[in-house]
Amino acid sequence: MSGQYMSGSVYSASLSAALNDFWQTLERRWTHDAGLTLRGGTSQINAAPSPARWQVPVESRGHLTTCPIVAWAINDGTPATRPSTCDGWSVPDTKYVECRAGDVFSQVGDWAWAKREQLATAIPDLAGGPELSSLEDARKSLLTADGKMRPDGSVDAYTLPGVVDKLSIRDDGNNNRAWMAGWTGLAANSLKGGFLSTVSPTLKNQSVLVRWLANCYSVRATTIHATRNNALHLIAQATSELFEAAPPSTDTPKEKLAVGNVGSAWDITKTVTEALGAEAPGSIGTALTLIDFALSLQEGSANEGLRYPQLSDFFVHLDEAVRKLHVELTDAETSYRNAITAIEHRIAGVDHTVLELYDFTKSSPDGDSSDPSASGRYAVDVVVVMEIAQHCYDAAEIYSGLLSDVATASYSDGQLVGRGVVPTAADTALIALRSDVESFFQKTTARYLMAADRIKKAAEKYAESDAEQKARLKAAIADWHETGEDRKRDKIDLDPRKEGVQN
């Protein structure tokens, strides 16, 4: 069932069915025990939460050894086959006596229902939400963005890695860009040393961030996924332990899932501290697909005798199992929070110029004091300058689509919840983290647009004083119009939630 997740409503129905099986089986078991107790001449029933409504008088003890209702309780216990009345005839004493065994067994049924309700309240309240499919959609949307940012496969002019590769200034000595010879001087050097030196690391870091965001959504969904499964497992297991074998109506999930190990596909807390500026882990978002929801069911196997001869011992065991379920979920949610904290700390320690691009407004388009002297050699080819502007427009257009992918994850914000459909501190932190990453993409899109506009204006300025350059610029603009490049800017919107944008 990989890739298919139990909805909140289906889980609620499954949980109700499991609790009903537990209640009905517990009533049979408690009725059986009560029958044995009454046959022994006493109403002191083990694990009774309140005194029996009928305390057996001495003269009724002999009758209870042959009472048909007591015999039914010991040998059957199914409510549908219970005798309706007993006339109180005592075979051993050959006389009629008081018999209120039926009233005691009705009270036992009330006790069993109260235990059902107690168990329903005690287990982690994960019914009614979240919808794991929504969290999975958020993960997929983030990984879609990541897939467009990674240089896997072909790197050409139509991919973001290809565009960034054409623009980037690297420090590995491999900077043989044709445009470097076609545009040199103050403005070009300012562009190279500032904005264009950040395009590659920004792309890499943002790709890492969206992958880690996807992992966080996956971890969150898996903690709920496993805990829901384990709640059903706990109830079914407890039901099977009440008798030698589970009743025919009781189904047991295949196995308990390790809630505390949901992040074992990747060590998220440790690895994320090294993620930005380094290689991201390869096994991304595998937690949800590693684990089947374990709703393929099998019958419980018979036990040799009763595992818990006394129901009081059984209830102690059940309470411990429920407490452990809560501890496992709390520990998993703590690891989930630690992972998000690690990402937050890592982001805080990274220069934002490699998270959202160099702020183009911080430098003059005519260069700064770090540029070579104005008397140095320079060259300008407006066609080359326009090509750089075109690449920036291309990057902005692709980034606006990525912005939409990242923003789509926000649709699942309401599903980032824990017990009682209430967000945990980690859920709130993940929403804030996603919002920060969305802001990075928004700023990057805007800065590519600003860079494209400024570089295009620079080309126009060069053409103002040179007739040859003016002619070349005119030809370049004509080419842009023919290919639709001059209309590309109008399609780019920085508000991914505006209706009709980036469809």
Short mmCIF file of C-alpha atoms in Angstrom, two decimals:
data_model
loop_
_atom_site.label_atom_id
_atom_site.label_comp_id
_atom_site.label_asym_id
_atom_site.label_seq_id
_atom_site.Cartn_x
_atom_site.Cartn_y
_atom_site.Cartn_z
CA MET A 1 0.00 0.00 0.00
CA SER A 2 2.98 2.31 -0.44
CA GLY A 3 1.89 5.77 -1.49
CA GLN A 4 -1.65 5.29 -0.13
CA TYR A 5 -2.46 6.67 3.28
CA MET A 6 -5.36 6.18 5.63
CA SER A 7 -7.52 9.27 5.78
CA GLY A 8 -8.54 10.75 9.10
CA SER A 9 -12.13 9.57 8.61
CA VAL A 10 -11.06 6.03 7.71
CA TYR A 11 -8.76 5.93 10.73
CA SER A 12 -11.62 7.12 12.95
CA ALA A 13 -13.85 4.35 11.61
CA SER A 14 -11.09 1.75 12.01
CA LEU A 15 -10.40 2.95 15.53
CA SER A 16 -14.08 2.77 16.46
CA ALA A 17 -14.32 -0.77 15.07
CA ALA A 18 -11.20 -1.85 16.99
CA LEU A 19 -12.51 -0.33 20.22
CA ASN A 20 -15.86 -2.07 19.72
CA ASP A 21 -14.09 -5.40 19.26
CA PHE A 22 -12.14 -4.73 22.46
CA TRP A 23 -15.31 -3.82 24.36
CA GLN A 24 -17.27 -6.86 23.19
CA THR A 25 -14.38 -9.23 23.88
CA LEU A 26 -13.72 -7.66 27.26
CA GLU A 27 -17.41 -8.03 28.14
CA ARG A 28 -17.24 -11.74 27.27
CA ARG A 29 -14.07 -12.20 29.31
CA TRP A 30 -15.36 -10.22 32.31
CA THR A 31 -18.70 -12.03 32.10
CA HIS A 32 -16.82 -15.33 32.14
CA ASP A 33 -14.80 -14.27 35.19
CA ALA A 34 -17.90 -12.95 36.93
CA GLY A 35 -19.66 -16.24 36.27
CA LEU A 36 -16.83 -18.17 37.89
CA THR A 37 -16.88 -15.78 40.83
CA LEU A 38 -20.65 -16.11 41.31
CA ARG A 39 -20.45 -19.88 41.02
CA GLY A 40 -17.98 -19.72 43.86
CA GLY A 41 -20.60 -18.03 45.99
CA THR A 42 -19.28 -14.45 46.05
CA SER A 43 -19.81 -11.15 44.20
CA GLN A 44 -16.22 -9.93 44.67
CA ILE A 45 -15.38 -9.82 40.96
CA ASN A 46 -11.74 -9.16 40.07
CA ALA A 47 -10.93 -5.68 38.70
CA ALA A 48 -14.51 -4.48 39.31
CA PRO A 49 -14.53 -0.65 39.36
CA SER A 50 -17.57 -0.66 41.66
CA PRO A 51 -19.31 -3.18 43.97
CA ALA A 52 -21.68 -5.61 42.31
CA ARG A 53 -25.29 -4.53 42.58
CA TRP A 54 -26.17 -7.92 44.05
CA GLN A 55 -24.21 -9.34 46.95
CA VAL A 56 -24.87 -13.09 47.05
CA PRO A 57 -26.79 -14.16 50.16
CA VAL A 58 -25.80 -17.45 51.79
CA GLU A 59 -29.01 -19.21 50.77
CA SER A 60 -28.37 -18.43 47.08
CA ARG A 61 -24.88 -19.92 46.82
CA GLY A 62 -26.04 -23.43 46.11
CA HIS A 63 -28.35 -22.23 43.35
CA LEU A 64 -25.51 -20.44 41.54
CA THR A 65 -23.68 -23.74 40.96
CA THR A 66 -26.49 -24.77 38.61
CA CYS A 67 -27.91 -21.36 37.59
CA PRO A 68 -28.47 -21.33 33.79
CA ILE A 69 -27.42 -17.67 33.54
CA VAL A 70 -24.16 -18.37 35.38
CA ALA A 71 -23.59 -21.42 33.14
CA TRP A 72 -24.17 -19.22 30.10
CA ALA A 73 -21.65 -16.67 31.42
CA ILE A 74 -18.94 -19.30 31.93
CA ASN A 75 -19.49 -21.30 28.74
CA ASP A 76 -20.70 -18.71 26.23
CA GLY A 77 -21.06 -15.11 27.36
CA THR A 78 -22.45 -13.89 24.04
CA PRO A 79 -25.16 -11.29 24.78
CA ALA A 80 -27.43 -12.61 22.03
CA THR A 81 -27.69 -16.07 23.64
CA ARG A 82 -28.07 -14.95 27.23
CA PRO A 83 -31.09 -16.47 29.05
CA SER A 84 -33.66 -13.80 29.73
CA THR A 85 -34.70 -14.89 33.22
CA CYS A 86 -33.91 -17.30 36.01
CA ASP A 87 -36.60 -18.57 38.40
CA GLY A 88 -34.07 -19.05 41.21
CA TRP A 89 -34.58 -22.81 41.50
CA SER A 90 -31.73 -24.28 43.54
CA VAL A 91 -31.09 -27.86 42.47
CA PRO A 92 -28.83 -28.69 45.44
CA ASP A 93 -31.35 -27.26 47.92
CA THR A 94 -34.52 -28.20 46.02
CA LYS A 95 -36.07 -24.83 46.66
CA TYR A 96 -36.46 -21.38 45.13
CA VAL A 97 -33.99 -18.65 46.21
CA GLU A 98 -33.09 -15.10 45.20
CA CYS A 99 -31.14 -14.86 41.91
CA ARG A 100 -30.03 -11.56 40.49
CA ALA A 101 -27.12 -12.92 38.46
CA GLY A 102 -28.56 -11.32 35.33
CA ASP A 103 -28.35 -7.90 36.96
CA VAL A 104 -24.68 -8.52 37.82
CA PHE A 105 -23.87 -9.44 34.23
CA SER A 106 -25.64 -6.31 32.96
CA GLN A 107 -23.42 -4.33 35.30
CA VAL A 108 -20.37 -6.17 33.92
CA GLY A 109 -21.41 -4.99 30.46
CA ASP A 110 -21.46 -1.41 31.75
CA TRP A 111 -17.97 -1.86 33.19
CA ALA A 112 -16.69 -3.15 29.84
CA TRP A 113 -18.16 -0.18 27.98
CA ALA A 114 -16.60 2.22 30.49
CA LYS A 115 -13.21 0.57 29.86
CA ARG A 116 -13.73 1.02 26.14
CA GLU A 117 -14.36 4.72 26.64
CA GLN A 118 -11.40 4.99 28.98
CA LEU A 119 -9.11 3.39 26.40
CA ALA A 120 -10.49 5.61 23.63
CA THR A 121 -9.62 8.67 25.73
CA ALA A 122 -6.22 7.35 26.83
CA ILE A 123 -4.62 6.62 23.46
CA PRO A 124 -3.13 9.56 21.46
CA ASP A 125 -5.98 11.54 19.97
CA LEU A 126 -5.13 11.36 16.27
CA ALA A 127 -8.59 10.78 14.83
CA GLY A 128 -10.17 13.32 12.50
CA GLY A 129 -6.83 14.65 11.27
CA PRO A 130 -4.28 15.25 10.00
CA GLU A 131 -4.76 14.10 6.42
CA LEU A 132 -1.51 12.37 5.55
CA SER A 133 -2.25 12.65 1.83
CA SER A 134 -2.08 16.46 2.19
CA LEU A 135 1.33 16.26 3.87
CA GLU A 136 2.46 13.90 1.13
CA ASP A 137 1.26 16.40 -1.49
CA ALA A 138 3.37 19.08 0.22
CA ARG A 139 6.39 16.79 0.14
CA LYS A 140 5.87 16.05 -3.54
CA SER A 141 5.47 19.73 -4.38
CA LEU A 142 8.76 20.55 -2.66
CA LEU A 143 10.53 17.68 -4.37
CA THR A 144 9.13 18.88 -7.70
CA ALA A 145 10.85 22.20 -7.07
CA ASP A 146 14.03 20.41 -6.08
CA GLY A 147 13.96 18.31 -9.24
CA LYS A 148 13.92 21.47 -11.36
CA MET A 149 16.92 22.84 -9.49
CA ARG A 150 19.24 19.84 -9.65
CA PRO A 151 21.70 19.44 -12.54
CA ASP A 152 20.76 15.78 -13.07
CA GLY A 153 20.53 14.80 -16.71
CA SER A 154 20.69 17.42 -19.46
CA VAL A 155 21.85 20.91 -18.53
CA ASP A 156 20.69 23.19 -21.30
CA ALA A 157 19.27 26.66 -21.76
CA TYR A 158 15.80 25.47 -20.81
CA THR A 159 16.76 24.26 -17.31
CA LEU A 160 17.54 26.40 -14.29
CA PRO A 161 20.90 24.68 -13.68
CA GLY A 162 21.80 25.39 -17.29
CA VAL A 163 20.87 29.06 -17.03
CA VAL A 164 22.69 29.46 -13.72
CA ASP A 165 25.73 27.71 -15.15
CA LYS A 166 25.89 30.28 -17.95
CA LEU A 167 25.68 33.16 -15.48
CA SER A 168 27.76 31.88 -12.59
CA ILE A 169 31.23 33.05 -11.64
CA ARG A 170 33.11 30.16 -10.10
CA ASP A 171 36.24 30.12 -8.01
CA ASP A 172 37.63 26.94 -9.59
CA GLY A 173 39.33 28.77 -12.45
CA ASN A 174 36.87 27.46 -15.02
CA ASN A 175 35.32 30.76 -15.99
CA ASN A 176 35.61 30.61 -19.74
CA ARG A 177 32.46 32.49 -20.55
CA ALA A 178 32.20 34.08 -23.97
CA TRP A 179 30.50 37.10 -22.49
CA MET A 180 33.49 37.79 -20.23
CA ALA A 181 35.43 38.92 -23.24
CA GLY A 182 32.41 40.71 -24.63
CA TRP A 183 31.83 42.86 -21.56
CA THR A 184 34.61 44.06 -19.30
CA GLY A 185 35.11 47.16 -17.26
CA LEU A 186 33.69 48.72 -14.12
CA ALA A 187 30.05 47.69 -14.48
CA ALA A 188 30.90 44.17 -15.65
CA ASN A 189 33.38 43.57 -12.84
CA SER A 190 30.88 44.83 -10.28
CA LEU A 191 28.32 42.40 -11.63
CA LYS A 192 30.78 39.49 -11.61
CA GLY A 193 32.10 40.15 -8.14
CA GLY A 194 28.68 40.68 -6.60
CA PHE A 195 25.46 39.35 -8.06
CA LEU A 196 26.77 36.68 -10.44
CA SER A 197 29.09 35.18 -7.82
CA THR A 198 26.03 34.22 -5.74
CA VAL A 199 23.78 32.59 -8.34
CA SER A 200 25.35 29.12 -8.13
CA PRO A 201 25.65 28.79 -4.33
CA THR A 202 22.14 30.20 -3.94
CA LEU A 203 20.74 27.57 -6.27
CA LYS A 204 22.59 24.81 -4.45
CA ASN A 205 21.57 25.94 -0.97
CA GLN A 206 17.95 26.45 -1.91
CA SER A 207 17.84 22.97 -3.39
CA VAL A 208 19.16 21.57 -0.11
CA LEU A 209 16.57 23.55 1.83
CA VAL A 210 13.58 22.33 -0.16
CA ARG A 211 14.81 18.75 0.20
CA TRP A 212 15.07 19.16 3.96
CA LEU A 213 11.66 20.75 4.08
CA ALA A 214 10.29 17.76 2.18
CA ASN A 215 11.96 15.48 4.72
CA CYS A 216 10.38 17.34 7.61
CA TYR A 217 6.91 16.93 6.09
CA SER A 218 7.68 13.26 5.57
CA VAL A 219 8.89 12.80 9.15
CA ARG A 220 5.78 14.53 10.49
CA ALA A 221 3.44 12.39 8.43
CA THR A 222 5.28 9.22 9.39
CA THR A 223 5.06 9.89 13.13
CA ILE A 224 1.29 10.13 12.78
CA HIS A 225 1.20 7.22 10.35
CA ALA A 226 3.11 4.93 12.72
CA THR A 227 1.30 6.04 15.86
CA ARG A 228 -2.11 5.49 14.29
CA ASN A 229 -1.04 2.05 13.19
CA ASN A 230 0.34 1.28 16.63
CA ALA A 231 -2.83 2.44 18.36
CA LEU A 232 -4.82 -0.01 16.23
CA HIS A 233 -2.18 -2.66 16.90
CA LEU A 234 -2.30 -2.03 20.65
CA ILE A 235 -6.08 -2.37 20.81
CA ALA A 236 -6.14 -5.49 18.64
CA GLN A 237 -3.28 -7.03 20.62
CA ALA A 238 -5.02 -6.28 23.90
CA THR A 239 -8.21 -7.82 22.53
CA SER A 240 -6.39 -11.00 21.57
CA GLU A 241 -4.81 -11.24 25.03
CA LEU A 242 -8.17 -11.38 26.81
CA PHE A 243 -8.83 -14.98 25.73
CA GLU A 244 -6.84 -17.96 24.57
CA ALA A 245 -7.35 -16.77 21.03
CA ALA A 246 -8.82 -13.60 19.58
CA PRO A 247 -12.50 -13.93 18.71
CA PRO A 248 -13.26 -14.41 15.00
CA SER A 249 -14.23 -10.75 14.62
CA THR A 250 -10.86 -9.48 15.84
CA ASP A 251 -8.14 -8.70 13.31
CA THR A 252 -4.57 -7.90 14.25
CA PRO A 253 -2.28 -5.61 12.21
CA LYS A 254 0.82 -7.36 10.92
CA GLU A 255 3.31 -5.64 13.17
CA LYS A 256 4.00 -2.68 15.34
CA LEU A 257 5.92 0.16 13.69
CA ALA A 258 8.88 1.82 15.36
CA VAL A 259 7.67 5.39 15.87
CA GLY A 260 11.00 6.45 17.35
CA ASN A 261 12.87 5.29 14.25
CA VAL A 262 10.81 7.01 11.57
CA GLY A 263 13.82 9.08 10.53
CA SER A 264 16.12 6.09 10.12
CA ALA A 265 16.13 6.42 6.34
CA TRP A 266 18.30 9.47 6.92
CA ASP A 267 19.83 10.81 10.11
CA ILE A 268 18.13 14.15 9.72
CA THR A 269 19.17 15.81 12.97
CA LYS A 270 22.90 15.19 12.47
CA THR A 271 23.15 15.54 8.73
CA VAL A 272 21.25 18.79 8.38
CA THR A 273 23.94 20.70 10.28
CA GLU A 274 26.24 19.96 7.37
CA ALA A 275 23.66 20.30 4.62
CA LEU A 276 23.89 23.88 3.43
CA GLY A 277 26.88 24.34 1.23
CA ALA A 278 27.45 20.59 1.07
CA GLU A 279 25.87 17.58 -0.56
CA ALA A 280 22.31 16.86 0.55
CA PRO A 281 21.44 13.27 1.53
CA GLY A 282 20.45 10.97 -1.28
CA SER A 283 17.51 9.10 0.27
CA ILE A 284 14.99 11.89 0.29
CA GLY A 285 11.43 11.52 1.45
CA THR A 286 11.56 7.75 1.77
CA ALA A 287 9.98 7.38 5.19
CA LEU A 288 6.42 7.37 3.96
CA THR A 289 7.10 4.79 1.29
CA LEU A 290 9.32 2.54 3.39
CA ILE A 291 6.43 1.61 5.65
CA ASP A 292 3.19 0.05 4.52
CA PHE A 293 0.29 1.14 6.66
CA ALA A 294 -0.02 -2.46 7.91
CA LEU A 295 -3.72 -2.76 7.27
CA SER A 296 -3.33 -6.13 5.63
CA LEU A 297 -4.84 -8.20 8.42
CA GLN A 298 -4.38 -11.69 9.77
CA GLU A 299 -6.21 -13.68 12.40
CA GLY A 300 -4.81 -13.78 15.91
CA SER A 301 -3.18 -17.07 16.87
CA ALA A 302 -4.34 -19.19 19.80
CA ASN A 303 -2.51 -18.96 23.14
CA GLU A 304 -1.86 -21.81 25.51
CA GLY A 305 -4.12 -20.78 28.41
CA LEU A 306 -4.88 -17.28 29.56
CA ARG A 307 -1.98 -14.89 29.52
CA TYR A 308 -3.59 -12.71 32.17
CA PRO A 309 -5.64 -14.91 34.52
CA GLN A 310 -6.60 -11.79 36.51
CA LEU A 311 -8.13 -8.86 34.69
CA SER A 312 -6.56 -6.49 37.19
CA ASP A 313 -3.13 -7.56 35.87
CA PHE A 314 -4.35 -7.17 32.31
CA PHE A 315 -5.49 -3.59 32.94
CA VAL A 316 -2.09 -2.71 34.46
CA HIS A 317 -0.43 -4.14 31.33
CA LEU A 318 -2.79 -2.17 29.08
CA ASP A 319 -2.12 1.10 30.92
CA GLU A 320 1.63 0.59 30.53
CA ALA A 321 1.24 -0.07 26.80
CA VAL A 322 -0.78 3.14 26.34
CA ARG A 323 1.80 5.17 28.28
CA LYS A 324 4.55 3.73 26.10
CA LEU A 325 2.63 4.73 22.97
CA HIS A 326 2.53 8.32 24.22
CA VAL A 327 6.22 8.28 25.10
CA GLU A 328 7.16 6.99 21.65
CA LEU A 329 5.13 9.69 19.93
CA THR A 330 6.57 12.40 22.20
CA ASP A 331 10.12 11.20 21.52
CA ALA A 332 9.49 11.16 17.77
CA GLU A 333 8.02 14.67 17.86
CA THR A 334 11.05 15.83 19.85
CA SER A 335 13.38 14.48 17.16
CA TYR A 336 11.22 16.18 14.55
CA ARG A 337 11.55 19.48 16.43
CA ASN A 338 15.32 19.00 16.82
CA ALA A 339 15.65 18.53 13.08
CA ILE A 340 13.82 21.77 12.37
CA THR A 341 15.91 23.57 15.00
CA ALA A 342 19.07 22.30 13.34
CA ILE A 343 17.92 23.71 9.99
CA GLU A 344 17.03 27.03 11.62
CA HIS A 345 20.45 27.29 13.25
CA ARG A 346 22.20 26.41 10.02
CA ILE A 347 20.27 29.05 8.09
CA ALA A 348 21.09 31.63 10.76
CA GLY A 349 24.80 30.97 10.24
CA VAL A 350 24.77 31.37 6.45
CA ASP A 351 25.15 34.65 4.60
CA HIS A 352 21.80 35.46 3.00
CA THR A 353 23.52 36.37 -0.26
CA VAL A 354 23.83 32.62 -0.87
CA LEU A 355 20.26 31.93 0.25
CA GLU A 356 18.39 34.57 -1.75
CA LEU A 357 21.05 36.11 -4.08
CA TYR A 358 23.18 39.17 -3.73
CA ASP A 359 21.11 42.29 -3.14
CA PHE A 360 21.59 44.15 -6.41
CA THR A 361 20.59 47.45 -4.83
CA LYS A 362 23.70 47.41 -2.64
CA SER A 363 26.08 48.09 -5.50
CA SER A 364 26.24 50.70 -8.20
CA PRO A 365 25.75 49.50 -11.76
CA ASP A 366 28.81 51.62 -12.59
CA GLY A 367 31.08 49.68 -10.24
CA ASP A 368 32.55 50.33 -6.80
CA SER A 369 35.96 50.97 -5.20
CA SER A 370 36.98 47.35 -5.61
CA ASP A 371 36.75 47.53 -9.41
CA PRO A 372 39.83 48.06 -11.61
CA SER A 373 40.81 51.55 -12.58
CA ALA A 374 38.66 53.22 -15.20
CA SER A 375 41.75 53.57 -17.32
CA GLY A 376 42.03 49.81 -17.61
CA ARG A 377 41.01 47.81 -20.63
CA TYR A 378 37.35 47.32 -21.23
CA ALA A 379 35.07 46.03 -23.96
CA VAL A 380 31.34 46.16 -24.55
CA ASP A 381 29.20 44.20 -26.96
CA VAL A 382 25.55 45.05 -26.39
CA VAL A 383 24.47 41.71 -27.87
CA VAL A 384 26.48 39.94 -25.16
CA VAL A 385 25.04 42.25 -22.50
CA MET A 386 21.53 41.54 -23.75
CA GLU A 387 22.24 37.79 -23.61
CA ILE A 388 23.12 38.13 -19.93
CA ALA A 389 19.88 40.05 -19.35
CA GLN A 390 17.98 37.36 -21.22
CA HIS A 391 19.48 34.64 -19.00
CA CYS A 392 18.40 36.61 -15.92
CA TYR A 393 14.85 36.90 -17.27
CA ASP A 394 14.89 33.16 -17.99
CA ALA A 395 16.04 32.43 -14.43
CA ALA A 396 13.35 34.73 -13.02
CA GLU A 397 10.66 32.96 -15.02
CA ILE A 398 11.79 29.51 -13.84
CA TYR A 399 12.12 30.75 -10.26
CA SER A 400 8.58 32.09 -10.31
CA GLY A 401 7.42 28.55 -11.07
CA LEU A 402 9.58 27.21 -8.23
CA LEU A 403 8.09 29.84 -5.96
CA SER A 404 4.66 28.46 -6.82
CA ASP A 405 5.80 24.89 -6.02
CA VAL A 406 7.18 25.94 -2.64
CA ALA A 407 4.10 28.02 -1.84
CA THR A 408 1.83 25.08 -2.68
CA ALA A 409 3.19 23.30 0.39
CA SER A 410 1.40 25.93 2.47
CA TYR A 411 -1.92 24.34 1.56
CA SER A 412 -1.12 21.58 4.06
CA ASP A 413 -0.35 23.96 6.94
CA GLY A 414 -3.63 23.04 8.60
CA GLN A 415 -2.62 19.37 8.58
CA LEU A 416 0.58 19.98 10.54
CA VAL A 417 -0.95 18.96 13.86
CA GLY A 418 -0.50 16.40 16.60
CA ARG A 419 -2.68 15.09 19.41
CA GLY A 420 -6.17 16.53 19.44
CA VAL A 421 -5.63 18.18 16.05
CA VAL A 422 -3.49 20.80 17.81
CA PRO A 423 -0.18 21.99 16.26
CA THR A 424 2.93 21.21 18.28
CA ALA A 425 5.79 23.67 18.67
CA ALA A 426 7.56 21.75 15.90
CA ASP A 427 4.55 22.06 13.58
CA THR A 428 4.48 25.82 14.11
CA ALA A 429 8.24 26.00 13.55
CA LEU A 430 7.97 24.02 10.29
CA ILE A 431 5.31 26.41 8.97
CA ALA A 432 7.59 29.35 9.84
CA LEU A 433 10.56 27.62 8.18
CA ARG A 434 8.60 26.95 5.01
CA SER A 435 7.53 30.59 4.99
CA ASP A 436 11.18 31.66 5.29
CA VAL A 437 12.20 29.43 2.40
CA GLU A 438 9.31 30.76 0.33
CA SER A 439 10.60 34.26 1.09
CA PHE A 440 14.05 33.25 -0.17
CA PHE A 441 12.55 32.14 -3.48
CA GLN A 442 10.45 35.27 -3.74
CA LYS A 443 13.47 37.52 -3.21
CA THR A 444 15.55 35.49 -5.64
CA THR A 445 12.89 35.84 -8.32
CA ALA A 446 12.68 39.58 -7.70
CA ARG A 447 16.46 40.00 -7.79
CA TYR A 448 16.81 38.14 -11.06
CA LEU A 449 14.17 40.47 -12.48
CA MET A 450 15.99 43.52 -11.13
CA ALA A 451 19.29 42.28 -12.50
CA ALA A 452 17.75 41.64 -15.92
CA ASP A 453 16.19 45.11 -16.01
CA ARG A 454 19.43 46.83 -14.96
CA ILE A 455 21.59 44.90 -17.40
CA LYS A 456 19.15 45.60 -20.22
CA LYS A 457 19.27 49.30 -19.35
CA ALA A 458 23.06 49.15 -19.35
CA ALA A 459 22.97 47.79 -22.90
CA GLU A 460 20.67 50.64 -23.93
CA LYS A 461 23.00 53.15 -22.32
CA TYR A 462 25.99 51.80 -24.21
CA ALA A 463 24.03 52.03 -27.47
CA GLU A 464 23.21 55.68 -26.92
CA SER A 465 26.75 56.79 -27.72
CA ASP A 466 27.72 54.27 -30.38
CA ALA A 467 25.90 53.93 -33.70
CA GLU A 468 27.21 50.41 -34.32
CA GLN A 469 26.12 49.29 -30.87
CA LYS A 470 22.76 50.92 -31.43
CA ALA A 471 22.25 48.87 -34.59
CA ARG A 472 23.28 45.68 -32.83
CA LEU A 473 20.93 46.45 -29.95
CA LYS A 474 18.06 47.04 -32.36
CA ALA A 475 18.73 43.65 -33.98
CA ALA A 476 18.89 41.95 -30.58
CA ILE A 477 15.57 43.52 -29.53
CA ALA A 478 14.02 42.34 -32.78
CA ASP A 479 15.21 38.81 -32.04
CA TRP A 480 13.72 39.06 -28.55
CA HIS A 481 10.39 40.11 -29.99
CA GLU A 482 10.39 37.27 -32.50
CA THR A 483 11.11 34.65 -29.82
CA GLY A 484 8.78 36.20 -27.24
CA GLU A 485 11.57 37.11 -24.82
CA ASP A 486 10.34 40.68 -24.57
CA ARG A 487 6.98 39.43 -23.29
CA LYS A 488 8.44 37.03 -20.75
CA ARG A 489 8.74 39.62 -18.01
CA ASP A 490 5.01 40.29 -18.00
CA LYS A 491 4.31 36.64 -17.20
CA ILE A 492 6.38 36.66 -14.04
CA ASP A 493 4.51 37.32 -10.81
CA LEU A 494 5.95 37.42 -7.32
CA ASP A 495 2.66 36.48 -5.66
CA PRO A 496 2.28 32.69 -6.07
CA ARG A 497 -1.13 32.68 -4.39
CA LYS A 498 -2.74 35.08 -6.84
CA GLU A 499 -5.48 33.31 -8.74
CA GLY A 500 -4.38 32.19 -12.17
CA VAL A 501 -0.66 32.71 -11.57
CA GLN A 502 1.78 30.00 -12.62
CA ASN A 503 -0.84 27.50 -13.70
#
